[in-house]
């Protein structure tokens, strides 16, 4: 046990250190190479969670195909001004314009739009331009803005518009698949820092200036937890149209419903076909960008977003340490179907906990624990298989060494008859099999030396009883033996001797097991099967070592009778043929309890066989 415990302890320590290392880099936000796996798993968890009802706070006014057909696209500044005036007339909390107004148009149209913006609680869009198209530049120094997206420059709206309305940056952070996962709440370019459009709109609607703190945002009385770099995680409500949407054509036609605008946040954005401002999401491959922005605004105002901050990342790191250690411990505990089932059970339990947390607004990493647990479990399992293979080879070698010892009577016969069984011989014989139950599992804990000593004692026991009864052990098969009565020459008492040997083996084995330590004897049992019929005897092997082998249906039936004994919870199962040839004076009738005959199907053999079951009287009573 100590020899097994040390490698396991080392493996547990290495697995924990591997998980801790990955967890540390994840906590710092440096595990970008797992983003694709995490993105796929996030989509799966989002679909499992299903659609959600958005908060009743936001209305999208869509510049869609209908208004583009009537008014043209892009929408003219004068038309946009009229659209804002119609919305402002119904007293919304805030108006967000998700359109870039960076180029001058007709002077009177620009002036009209500036007046409309100035006469309402409006926020207009700016954009951050990044060098090389990268959203994030590795930080050169530490500080409160170290992970805030670092832009090359900002694409700001015309001065007349920015003087009339608040300005917010509309960029979103996408993964490698193009799916928006976060909305940065802050952007910087040199010494200039700009807030995002969703943050500006939420602050205007709530009527409170935001306070940025490490890992969170204070907006009025609401505390919103954010990820590294003040990123707001996105949890989409559903496909396009999930957030209430009305056409700009309806607004321009004066057909607005007061309830769709009053005391609500109104977001104006383009959904026109071919407009280009669309993103793939788990629910919709072409979700309009205005719905992405509206989702972020809803999270900020209602506080219903998904949480992923450094505290959640710390929990992820904990899973990265604990999960691989548990899996390695289970692999070391049982290398069997039970061990595999336990490993699968732990993985399923973790997956269920992960999905449940995600469905309840906690974004635990799925990729990190997988990356932490898989390599240690696989490597340790492979090492264990290699070690078991070496042990199996060791036991096979020990078994071959034990099988070189021939029965004394047969050895003397071979010395006088050197040509014995040079050719196969068919003759009647009694065949007895004995096998220890539970030995394989026990050998995993005993170690090679203790296992060899146990096998040696058992083989000695079998050899003594078989020799006493006039039989030969044709082979020791690890924890079992095959015994033959009828070689080197058949005799009239072969069946009776086999019956006597079976009883003696049962009694002797039972006494031997009882004398073993309780931790060993409680895990071992035995079973015996005996049959009489025709066998094919021959000599097999090479020049350096040969052994006597018996084959045929009689041998197969005798072996299968051990299964019959085990299935009936008895010590010995004998065929009706052996009992008939042995006669009523055989030992099976004189001792113990004999029950039968029972018609039994033998595995691998058509038809049934009459079988008798024998149990020691003390056990039977």
Coordinates of C-alpha atoms in Angstrom, one line a residue:
X1 CA 0.0 0.0 0.0
X2 CA 2.9 2.4 0.8
X3 CA 4.4 1.8 -2.6
X4 CA 1.1 2.7 -4.2
X5 CA 0.5 5.7 -1.9
X6 CA 3.6 7.6 -2.7
X7 CA 3.1 7.8 -6.5
X8 CA -0.5 8.7 -6.0
X9 CA 0.4 11.4 -3.5
X10 CA 3.0 12.9 -6.0
X11 CA 0.4 12.7 -8.8
X12 CA -2.2 14.5 -6.6
X13 CA 0.4 17.2 -5.8
X14 CA 1.4 17.7 -9.4
X15 CA -2.3 17.8 -10.5
X16 CA -3.0 20.5 -7.9
X17 CA 0.0 22.6 -8.9
X18 CA -1.0 22.3 -12.6
X19 CA -4.5 23.5 -11.8
X20 CA -3.2 26.3 -9.6
X21 CA -1.0 27.6 -12.3
X22 CA -3.8 27.7 -14.9
X23 CA -6.1 29.2 -12.3
X24 CA -3.6 32.0 -11.5
X25 CA -3.3 33.0 -15.1
X26 CA -7.1 32.8 -15.6
X27 CA -7.5 35.0 -12.5
X28 CA -5.2 37.5 -14.2
X29 CA -7.1 37.2 -17.5
X30 CA -4.2 35.7 -19.4
X31 CA -5.9 32.5 -20.7
X32 CA -6.8 33.8 -24.1
X33 CA -5.9 30.5 -25.8
X34 CA -9.0 28.9 -24.1
X35 CA -11.4 31.6 -25.4
X36 CA -12.7 29.5 -28.4
X37 CA -13.5 26.5 -26.2
X38 CA -15.1 28.8 -23.6
X39 CA -17.1 30.6 -26.4
X40 CA -18.5 27.3 -27.6
X41 CA -19.4 26.1 -24.1
X42 CA -21.0 29.5 -23.3
X43 CA -23.2 29.2 -26.4
X44 CA -24.2 25.7 -25.3
X45 CA -25.1 26.9 -21.7
X46 CA -27.0 29.8 -23.1
X47 CA -29.1 27.5 -25.2
X48 CA -29.7 25.2 -22.3
X49 CA -30.8 28.2 -20.2
X50 CA -33.2 29.3 -23.0
X51 CA -34.7 32.6 -23.8
X52 CA -35.4 35.1 -21.0
X53 CA -37.9 37.9 -20.6
X54 CA -36.2 41.3 -20.9
X55 CA -36.9 44.0 -18.3
X56 CA -39.8 46.3 -19.3
X57 CA -37.6 49.3 -19.6
X58 CA -36.4 49.6 -23.2
X59 CA -38.0 50.2 -26.6
X60 CA -36.0 49.9 -29.8
X61 CA -37.0 52.2 -32.7
X62 CA -35.6 50.4 -35.7
X63 CA -34.5 52.0 -38.9
X64 CA -35.7 49.0 -40.9
X65 CA -36.5 48.1 -44.5
X66 CA -39.9 49.8 -44.3
X67 CA -38.6 53.2 -43.4
X68 CA -35.6 52.8 -45.7
X69 CA -38.0 52.2 -48.6
X70 CA -40.0 55.4 -47.7
X71 CA -37.2 57.7 -46.6
X72 CA -34.0 56.2 -48.1
X73 CA -31.0 54.9 -46.3
X74 CA -28.9 56.2 -44.6
X75 CA -31.7 58.2 -43.0
X76 CA -31.5 61.9 -43.7
X77 CA -30.5 64.2 -40.8
X78 CA -33.8 66.2 -41.1
X79 CA -35.8 62.9 -40.9
X80 CA -33.7 61.7 -38.0
X81 CA -34.4 65.1 -36.2
X82 CA -38.1 64.6 -36.8
X83 CA -37.9 61.1 -35.5
X84 CA -36.2 62.3 -32.3
X85 CA -38.8 65.0 -31.9
X86 CA -41.7 62.6 -32.1
X87 CA -40.1 60.3 -29.5
X88 CA -39.2 63.2 -27.2
X89 CA -42.8 64.5 -27.3
X90 CA -43.9 61.4 -25.3
X91 CA -41.4 62.1 -22.5
X92 CA -39.0 59.1 -22.5
X93 CA -36.3 58.7 -19.8
X94 CA -33.5 58.8 -22.4
X95 CA -33.0 58.5 -26.1
X96 CA -29.9 56.6 -27.4
X97 CA -28.9 57.1 -31.0
X98 CA -26.8 54.1 -32.1
X99 CA -25.7 55.9 -35.3
X100 CA -22.4 57.5 -36.1
X101 CA -22.9 61.2 -36.9
X102 CA -19.3 62.1 -37.8
X103 CA -19.7 63.7 -41.3
X104 CA -21.3 67.0 -42.0
X105 CA -24.4 67.1 -44.3
X106 CA -26.7 69.9 -45.4
X107 CA -26.2 72.8 -42.9
X108 CA -29.9 73.2 -42.2
X109 CA -30.4 69.5 -41.6
X110 CA -27.5 69.3 -39.2
X111 CA -28.8 72.3 -37.3
X112 CA -32.2 70.8 -37.1
X113 CA -30.8 67.6 -35.7
X114 CA -28.6 69.5 -33.2
X115 CA -31.8 71.3 -32.0
X116 CA -33.6 68.0 -31.6
X117 CA -30.8 66.5 -29.7
X118 CA -30.5 69.5 -27.4
X119 CA -34.2 69.5 -26.7
X120 CA -34.2 65.9 -25.4
X121 CA -32.3 63.7 -23.0
X122 CA -30.2 62.1 -25.7
X123 CA -26.9 60.2 -26.0
X124 CA -25.2 59.8 -29.4
X125 CA -22.6 57.3 -30.5
X126 CA -18.8 57.6 -30.9
X127 CA -16.5 54.8 -32.0
X128 CA -13.0 53.7 -30.8
X129 CA -10.5 52.9 -33.6
X130 CA -7.8 50.4 -32.6
X131 CA -4.4 49.9 -34.1
X132 CA -4.3 46.8 -36.3
X133 CA -7.9 46.1 -35.6
X134 CA -7.1 44.9 -32.1
X135 CA -9.6 45.6 -29.4
X136 CA -7.1 45.4 -26.6
X137 CA -3.4 46.3 -26.4
X138 CA -1.2 44.6 -23.8
X139 CA -0.6 47.1 -20.9
X140 CA 2.8 48.6 -20.4
X141 CA 2.1 49.9 -16.8
X142 CA -0.1 49.0 -13.9
X143 CA -2.9 51.2 -12.7
X144 CA -6.7 51.5 -12.5
X145 CA -7.1 51.6 -16.3
X146 CA -4.5 48.8 -17.0
X147 CA -7.0 46.5 -18.8
X148 CA -9.3 49.2 -20.2
X149 CA -9.4 48.9 -24.1
X150 CA -6.7 51.1 -25.4
X151 CA -7.8 52.9 -28.7
X152 CA -5.6 54.5 -31.2
X153 CA -8.1 57.3 -31.5
X154 CA -11.8 58.1 -31.1
X155 CA -14.2 58.7 -34.0
X156 CA -16.3 61.5 -32.4
X157 CA -19.6 63.0 -33.7
X158 CA -19.7 66.5 -35.1
X159 CA -19.0 69.2 -32.5
X160 CA -22.5 70.6 -32.9
X161 CA -24.0 67.3 -32.0
X162 CA -21.7 66.5 -29.1
X163 CA -22.4 69.9 -27.7
X164 CA -26.1 69.2 -27.7
X165 CA -26.1 65.6 -26.4
X166 CA -24.0 63.2 -24.3
X167 CA -21.5 61.0 -26.2
X168 CA -20.8 57.3 -25.6
X169 CA -18.6 54.7 -27.4
X170 CA -20.5 51.9 -29.0
X171 CA -17.8 49.3 -29.5
X172 CA -18.4 45.8 -28.1
X173 CA -15.9 43.1 -27.3
X174 CA -16.3 40.0 -29.5
X175 CA -14.7 36.6 -29.3
X176 CA -13.0 34.7 -32.2
X177 CA -16.4 33.7 -33.6
X178 CA -17.5 37.3 -33.8
X179 CA -20.1 36.9 -31.0
X180 CA -20.3 39.8 -28.6
X181 CA -19.4 38.6 -25.1
X182 CA -18.7 41.9 -23.3
X183 CA -19.4 45.6 -23.5
X184 CA -16.4 47.7 -22.3
X185 CA -17.8 50.4 -19.9
X186 CA -14.7 52.6 -20.4
X187 CA -12.3 53.3 -23.3
X188 CA -9.0 55.2 -23.3
X189 CA -6.8 56.7 -25.9
X190 CA -3.7 58.2 -24.4
X191 CA -4.9 60.4 -21.5
X192 CA -8.4 60.6 -22.9
X193 CA -11.0 58.3 -21.2
X194 CA -14.5 57.9 -22.7
X195 CA -17.6 56.0 -21.3
X196 CA -19.5 53.5 -23.3
X197 CA -22.9 54.4 -24.9
X198 CA -24.8 51.9 -22.6
X199 CA -23.2 53.4 -19.5
X200 CA -24.0 57.0 -20.6
X201 CA -27.6 56.0 -21.3
X202 CA -28.1 54.1 -18.1
X203 CA -26.6 57.0 -16.1
X204 CA -28.9 59.5 -17.8
X205 CA -32.0 57.3 -17.3
X206 CA -31.3 56.7 -13.6
X207 CA -30.2 60.3 -13.0
X208 CA -26.9 59.5 -11.3
X209 CA -23.3 59.7 -12.2
X210 CA -21.5 56.4 -12.4
X211 CA -18.7 55.6 -9.9
X212 CA -16.1 53.2 -11.2
X213 CA -14.4 51.0 -8.6
X214 CA -12.3 47.9 -8.9
X215 CA -14.4 44.9 -10.1
X216 CA -17.7 46.9 -9.9
X217 CA -19.7 49.9 -11.0
X218 CA -21.9 52.0 -8.7
X219 CA -24.9 53.5 -10.5
X220 CA -27.2 55.2 -8.1
X221 CA -28.1 52.6 -5.5
X222 CA -27.1 49.7 -7.7
X223 CA -23.8 47.9 -7.6
X224 CA -22.9 46.1 -10.8
X225 CA -20.0 43.7 -10.8
X226 CA -17.7 43.9 -13.8
X227 CA -14.9 41.7 -15.2
X228 CA -11.3 42.7 -15.7
X229 CA -10.9 46.0 -17.5
X230 CA -14.4 47.1 -16.4
X231 CA -16.0 44.8 -19.0
X232 CA -19.8 44.1 -18.7
X233 CA -20.6 40.5 -19.6
X234 CA -23.6 40.0 -21.9
X235 CA -26.4 37.5 -21.4
X236 CA -28.7 37.7 -24.5
X237 CA -32.4 37.4 -23.9
X238 CA -33.3 35.7 -27.2
X239 CA -33.3 36.2 -31.0
X240 CA -34.0 39.6 -32.7
X241 CA -37.2 41.2 -31.6
X242 CA -37.0 39.8 -28.0
X243 CA -36.5 43.4 -26.8
X244 CA -39.7 45.3 -27.8
X245 CA -39.1 46.9 -31.2
X246 CA -41.2 49.3 -33.3
X247 CA -40.4 50.6 -36.8
X248 CA -39.3 54.2 -37.3
X249 CA -41.9 54.4 -40.0
X250 CA -44.6 54.0 -37.3
X251 CA -43.0 56.9 -35.3
X252 CA -42.8 59.2 -38.4
X253 CA -46.4 58.4 -39.3
X254 CA -47.5 59.6 -35.8
X255 CA -48.9 56.3 -34.9
X256 CA -46.9 55.8 -31.6
X257 CA -48.5 54.2 -28.6
X258 CA -47.8 56.4 -25.6
X259 CA -47.1 53.3 -23.4
X260 CA -44.3 52.3 -25.8
X261 CA -42.3 55.4 -25.1
X262 CA -43.2 57.2 -21.9
X263 CA -40.8 56.7 -19.0
X264 CA -38.8 54.2 -21.1
X265 CA -35.4 54.2 -22.6
X266 CA -35.6 54.5 -26.4
X267 CA -32.7 53.2 -28.5
X268 CA -32.6 54.3 -32.2
X269 CA -30.6 52.0 -34.4
X270 CA -30.4 50.4 -37.9
X271 CA -31.9 47.0 -38.6
X272 CA -32.1 47.4 -42.4
X273 CA -31.1 44.4 -44.5
X274 CA -27.5 44.8 -45.6
X275 CA -26.8 47.5 -43.1
X276 CA -23.9 45.5 -41.8
X277 CA -24.4 46.2 -38.1
X278 CA -25.2 42.6 -37.1
X279 CA -23.6 40.0 -34.8
X280 CA -23.9 36.2 -34.4
X281 CA -25.3 35.1 -31.1
X282 CA -26.4 31.7 -29.7
X283 CA -30.1 32.6 -30.5
X284 CA -29.7 34.4 -33.8
X285 CA -26.9 34.4 -36.4
X286 CA -27.7 38.1 -37.4
X287 CA -28.7 39.9 -34.2
X288 CA -28.8 43.7 -34.9
X289 CA -26.1 45.7 -33.2
X290 CA -28.8 48.0 -31.7
X291 CA -30.2 44.9 -29.8
X292 CA -26.7 44.2 -28.4
X293 CA -26.4 47.8 -27.2
X294 CA -29.9 47.6 -25.7
X295 CA -29.1 44.4 -23.9
X296 CA -26.1 46.1 -22.2
X297 CA -28.3 49.0 -21.3
X298 CA -30.9 46.6 -19.8
X299 CA -28.2 44.9 -17.7
X300 CA -27.0 48.2 -16.3
X301 CA -30.5 49.6 -15.5
X302 CA -32.1 46.4 -14.3
X303 CA -29.1 44.6 -12.8
X304 CA -30.1 41.3 -14.5
X305 CA -26.8 40.6 -16.3
X306 CA -24.5 37.7 -15.8
X307 CA -21.7 38.0 -13.2
X308 CA -18.1 37.4 -14.1
X309 CA -15.5 39.3 -12.0
X310 CA -12.3 38.4 -10.1
X311 CA -14.3 36.7 -7.3
X312 CA -15.9 34.4 -9.9
X313 CA -12.5 33.9 -11.5
X314 CA -11.2 32.9 -8.1
X315 CA -13.9 30.2 -7.8
X316 CA -12.9 29.0 -11.3
X317 CA -9.3 28.7 -10.0
X318 CA -10.5 26.7 -7.1
X319 CA -12.3 24.3 -9.4
X320 CA -9.1 24.1 -11.5
X321 CA -7.2 22.9 -8.4
X322 CA -9.8 20.6 -6.9
X323 CA -11.3 18.8 -10.0
X324 CA -8.0 17.3 -11.3
X325 CA -7.1 16.2 -7.8
X326 CA -10.4 14.4 -7.4
X327 CA -10.2 12.7 -10.8
X328 CA -6.6 11.5 -10.1
X329 CA -7.7 10.2 -6.7
X330 CA -10.6 8.3 -8.3
X331 CA -8.3 6.8 -11.0
X332 CA -5.9 5.7 -8.3
X333 CA -8.8 4.3 -6.1
X334 CA -10.3 1.9 -8.7
X335 CA -9.1 1.0 -12.2
X336 CA -12.4 -0.7 -13.0
X337 CA -15.9 0.0 -14.1
X338 CA -16.7 1.4 -10.6
X339 CA -13.8 3.8 -10.8
X340 CA -14.8 4.9 -14.3
X341 CA -18.3 5.4 -13.2
X342 CA -17.1 7.5 -10.3
X343 CA -15.0 9.7 -12.6
X344 CA -17.9 10.2 -15.0
X345 CA -20.2 11.0 -12.0
X346 CA -17.8 13.7 -10.7
X347 CA -17.5 15.2 -14.2
X348 CA -21.3 15.2 -14.7
X349 CA -21.8 16.8 -11.2
X350 CA -19.3 19.5 -12.0
X351 CA -21.0 20.1 -15.4
X352 CA -24.4 20.3 -13.7
X353 CA -23.2 22.8 -11.2
X354 CA -21.6 24.9 -13.9
X355 CA -24.8 25.0 -16.0
X356 CA -26.9 25.7 -13.0
X357 CA -24.7 28.6 -11.9
X358 CA -24.8 30.0 -15.5
X359 CA -28.6 29.7 -15.6
X360 CA -28.7 31.7 -12.3
X361 CA -26.4 34.5 -13.5
X362 CA -22.9 33.3 -12.5
X363 CA -20.5 32.8 -15.4
X364 CA -18.2 30.1 -14.2
X365 CA -15.5 29.0 -16.7
X366 CA -16.1 25.7 -18.4
X367 CA -12.9 25.6 -20.4
X368 CA -10.5 26.2 -17.5
X369 CA -11.5 23.2 -15.3
X370 CA -11.5 21.0 -18.4
X371 CA -8.0 22.1 -19.4
X372 CA -6.9 21.6 -15.7
X373 CA -8.4 18.2 -15.2
X374 CA -8.0 16.4 -18.5
X375 CA -4.1 16.2 -18.8
X376 CA -3.4 15.0 -15.2
X377 CA -6.2 12.4 -15.3
X378 CA -5.2 11.1 -18.7
X379 CA -1.5 11.0 -17.9
X380 CA -2.0 9.4 -14.5
X381 CA -4.4 6.8 -16.0
X382 CA -1.9 6.0 -18.7
X383 CA 0.8 5.6 -16.1
X384 CA -1.4 3.3 -14.0
X385 CA -2.2 1.1 -17.1
X386 CA 1.5 0.8 -17.9
X387 CA 2.2 -0.1 -14.3
X388 CA -0.6 -2.7 -14.3
X389 CA 0.7 -4.2 -17.5
X390 CA 4.1 -4.7 -15.9
X391 CA 2.5 -6.2 -12.8
X392 CA 0.5 -8.5 -15.0
X393 CA 3.6 -9.6 -16.8
X394 CA 5.2 -10.2 -13.4
X395 CA 2.3 -12.4 -12.2
X396 CA 2.3 -14.3 -15.6
X397 CA 6.0 -15.0 -15.1
X398 CA 5.4 -16.3 -11.5
X399 CA 2.6 -18.4 -12.8
X400 CA 4.8 -19.9 -15.5
X401 CA 7.4 -20.7 -12.9
X402 CA 4.9 -22.4 -10.7
X403 CA 3.5 -24.4 -13.6
X404 CA 6.9 -25.9 -14.3
X405 CA 6.5 -28.1 -11.2
X406 CA 4.8 -31.3 -12.4
X407 CA 2.9 -33.7 -10.1
X408 CA 5.3 -36.3 -8.6
X409 CA 3.4 -39.3 -9.9
X410 CA 3.3 -38.0 -13.4
X411 CA 7.0 -37.1 -13.2
X412 CA 7.9 -40.6 -12.3
X413 CA 5.7 -42.0 -15.2
X414 CA 7.4 -39.6 -17.7
X415 CA 10.8 -40.8 -16.5
X416 CA 9.9 -44.3 -17.5
X417 CA 7.8 -43.5 -20.6
X418 CA 9.5 -40.8 -22.5
X419 CA 7.2 -41.0 -25.4
X420 CA 4.1 -40.6 -23.3
X421 CA 1.4 -38.4 -25.1
X422 CA 3.7 -37.7 -28.0
X423 CA 0.4 -38.1 -29.9
X424 CA -3.0 -36.9 -28.5
X425 CA -5.0 -39.6 -26.7
X426 CA -8.8 -39.7 -26.3
X427 CA -9.9 -41.3 -23.0
X428 CA -12.5 -41.0 -20.2
X429 CA -11.4 -39.0 -17.2
X430 CA -12.7 -36.9 -14.3
X431 CA -11.9 -33.2 -14.4
X432 CA -12.0 -30.9 -11.4
X433 CA -11.6 -27.1 -11.4
X434 CA -11.0 -24.9 -8.3
X435 CA -10.8 -21.1 -8.3
X436 CA -10.5 -18.4 -5.7
X437 CA -13.1 -15.6 -5.8
X438 CA -12.2 -12.0 -5.3
X439 CA -8.5 -12.6 -5.7
X440 CA -8.0 -10.1 -8.6
X441 CA -9.3 -7.2 -6.6
X442 CA -7.4 -8.3 -3.5
X443 CA -4.1 -8.5 -5.4
X444 CA -4.3 -4.8 -6.3
X445 CA -3.9 -3.9 -2.6
X446 CA -1.5 -6.7 -1.4
X447 CA 1.5 -6.0 -3.6
X448 CA 3.5 -8.5 -5.7
X449 CA 5.4 -10.2 -2.8
X450 CA 2.3 -10.8 -0.6
X451 CA 0.3 -11.9 -3.6
X452 CA 3.0 -14.4 -4.6
X453 CA 3.1 -15.8 -1.0
X454 CA -0.7 -16.2 -1.0
X455 CA -0.7 -18.0 -4.4
X456 CA 2.2 -20.2 -3.3
X457 CA 0.3 -21.3 -0.2
X458 CA -2.9 -22.0 -2.2
X459 CA -1.0 -24.0 -4.8
X460 CA 0.7 -26.1 -2.1
X461 CA -2.6 -26.8 -0.6
X462 CA -4.1 -27.9 -3.9
X463 CA -1.1 -30.0 -4.8
X464 CA -1.1 -31.9 -1.5
X465 CA -4.7 -32.8 -1.6
X466 CA -4.7 -33.8 -5.3
X467 CA -1.6 -36.0 -4.8
X468 CA -3.2 -37.6 -1.8
X469 CA -6.3 -38.5 -3.9
X470 CA -4.3 -39.9 -6.8
X471 CA -4.8 -37.1 -9.3
X472 CA -2.5 -34.6 -11.1
X473 CA -2.6 -30.9 -11.5
X474 CA -2.3 -30.2 -15.2
X475 CA -2.0 -26.5 -14.7
X476 CA -2.1 -23.7 -12.1
X477 CA -3.9 -20.7 -13.7
X478 CA -3.0 -17.9 -11.3
X479 CA -5.6 -18.2 -8.6
X480 CA -7.1 -21.4 -9.9
X481 CA -6.1 -25.0 -10.8
X482 CA -7.2 -27.7 -13.3
X483 CA -7.0 -31.2 -11.9
X484 CA -7.3 -34.5 -13.8
X485 CA -8.1 -38.1 -12.7
X486 CA -7.4 -40.6 -15.4
X487 CA -3.7 -39.9 -16.3
X488 CA -1.2 -41.3 -16.8
X489 CA -3.6 -44.3 -17.1
X490 CA -7.4 -44.5 -16.6
X491 CA -8.6 -46.4 -13.5
X492 CA -12.0 -47.6 -12.3
X493 CA -11.9 -45.3 -9.3
X494 CA -11.1 -42.0 -11.1
X495 CA -14.6 -40.6 -10.7
X496 CA -14.8 -41.6 -7.0
X497 CA -11.3 -40.2 -6.4
X498 CA -12.3 -36.9 -8.1
X499 CA -15.4 -36.7 -5.8
X500 CA -13.3 -37.3 -2.7
X501 CA -10.7 -34.8 -3.9
X502 CA -13.5 -32.2 -4.4
X503 CA -14.7 -32.6 -0.8
X504 CA -11.2 -32.5 0.6
X505 CA -10.3 -29.4 -1.4
X506 CA -13.4 -27.7 -0.2
X507 CA -12.7 -28.5 3.5
X508 CA -9.0 -27.7 3.3
X509 CA -9.6 -24.4 1.4
X510 CA -12.2 -23.3 3.8
X511 CA -9.9 -23.9 6.8
X512 CA -7.0 -22.2 5.0
X513 CA -9.1 -19.1 4.3
X514 CA -10.4 -19.0 7.9
X515 CA -6.8 -18.9 9.1
X516 CA -5.9 -15.8 7.0
X517 CA -6.1 -12.3 8.4
X518 CA -9.7 -11.0 8.5
X519 CA -8.9 -8.2 6.0
X520 CA -7.8 -10.9 3.5
X521 CA -10.2 -13.8 4.3
X522 CA -13.3 -11.5 4.1
X523 CA -12.5 -10.7 0.5
X524 CA -11.8 -14.2 -0.7
X525 CA -14.0 -17.2 -1.5
X526 CA -13.8 -20.3 -3.7
X527 CA -15.8 -22.4 -6.1
X528 CA -15.3 -26.0 -7.4
X529 CA -16.7 -27.7 -10.5
X530 CA -16.3 -31.4 -11.4
X531 CA -17.4 -33.4 -14.4
X532 CA -16.7 -36.9 -16.0
X533 CA -16.4 -37.7 -19.7
X534 CA -14.1 -38.0 -22.7
X535 CA -11.0 -35.7 -22.8
X536 CA -8.2 -35.3 -25.4
X537 CA -4.9 -35.5 -23.5
X538 CA -1.7 -34.3 -25.2
X539 CA 1.7 -32.9 -24.5
X540 CA 2.2 -29.2 -25.4
X541 CA 5.2 -26.8 -25.2
X542 CA 8.7 -26.3 -26.5
X543 CA 12.0 -28.0 -26.1
X544 CA 12.8 -26.3 -22.8
X545 CA 9.5 -26.9 -21.1
X546 CA 6.5 -29.1 -21.8
X547 CA 3.3 -29.7 -20.0
X548 CA 0.3 -32.1 -20.1
X549 CA -2.9 -30.6 -21.3
X550 CA -6.4 -31.9 -21.5
X551 CA -9.1 -30.4 -23.8
X552 CA -12.6 -31.1 -25.0
X553 CA -16.2 -30.6 -23.9
X554 CA -15.7 -32.4 -20.6
X555 CA -13.0 -29.8 -19.6
X556 CA -15.2 -26.9 -20.7
X557 CA -18.2 -28.2 -18.7
X558 CA -16.1 -28.7 -15.6
X559 CA -14.9 -25.2 -15.8
X560 CA -18.4 -23.8 -16.3
X561 CA -19.7 -25.7 -13.3
X562 CA -17.7 -23.4 -11.1
X563 CA -20.1 -20.6 -12.4
X564 CA -23.0 -22.8 -11.5
X565 CA -21.7 -23.2 -7.9
X566 CA -21.1 -19.5 -7.5
X567 CA -24.6 -18.6 -8.9
X568 CA -26.2 -21.0 -6.3
X569 CA -24.0 -19.8 -3.5
X570 CA -22.6 -23.2 -2.9
X571 CA -19.1 -24.6 -2.7
X572 CA -19.2 -27.4 -5.3
X573 CA -21.2 -28.3 -8.4
X574 CA -20.8 -31.7 -9.9
X575 CA -22.3 -33.3 -13.0
X576 CA -24.8 -36.2 -12.8
X577 CA -22.3 -38.1 -15.0
X578 CA -19.5 -37.9 -12.4
X579 CA -21.9 -38.8 -9.5
X580 CA -23.3 -41.8 -11.4
X581 CA -19.8 -43.2 -12.3
X582 CA -18.5 -42.5 -8.8
X583 CA -21.3 -44.5 -7.2
X584 CA -23.3 -44.2 -4.0
X585 CA -20.2 -45.0 -1.9
X586 CA -18.4 -41.8 -2.9
X587 CA -17.5 -39.1 -0.4
X588 CA -20.2 -36.7 -1.8
X589 CA -22.9 -38.9 -0.3
X590 CA -21.2 -39.5 3.0
X591 CA -20.5 -35.9 4.0
X592 CA -22.2 -32.5 3.6
X593 CA -25.5 -31.8 2.0
X594 CA -26.1 -32.9 -1.6
X595 CA -29.0 -31.5 -3.6
X596 CA -30.2 -32.3 -7.1
X597 CA -30.3 -33.1 -9.8
X598 CA -31.0 -29.6 -11.2
X599 CA -31.4 -29.1 -14.9
X600 CA -29.0 -26.2 -15.7
X601 CA -28.0 -24.4 -18.9
X602 CA -24.3 -24.3 -19.3
X603 CA -22.8 -21.2 -20.9
X604 CA -21.5 -21.9 -24.4
X605 CA -23.2 -25.3 -24.6
X606 CA -26.6 -26.1 -26.2
X607 CA -29.2 -28.0 -24.1
X608 CA -29.2 -28.4 -20.3
X609 CA -27.2 -30.6 -17.9
X610 CA -28.2 -32.3 -14.7
X611 CA -26.1 -30.8 -11.9
X612 CA -25.8 -31.7 -8.2
X613 CA -24.9 -29.1 -5.6
X614 CA -22.8 -29.9 -2.6
X615 CA -22.3 -27.8 0.6
X616 CA -20.6 -28.6 3.8
X617 CA -23.1 -29.6 6.5
X618 CA -21.9 -26.9 8.9
X619 CA -22.4 -24.2 6.3
X620 CA -25.7 -25.7 5.1
X621 CA -27.2 -25.7 8.6

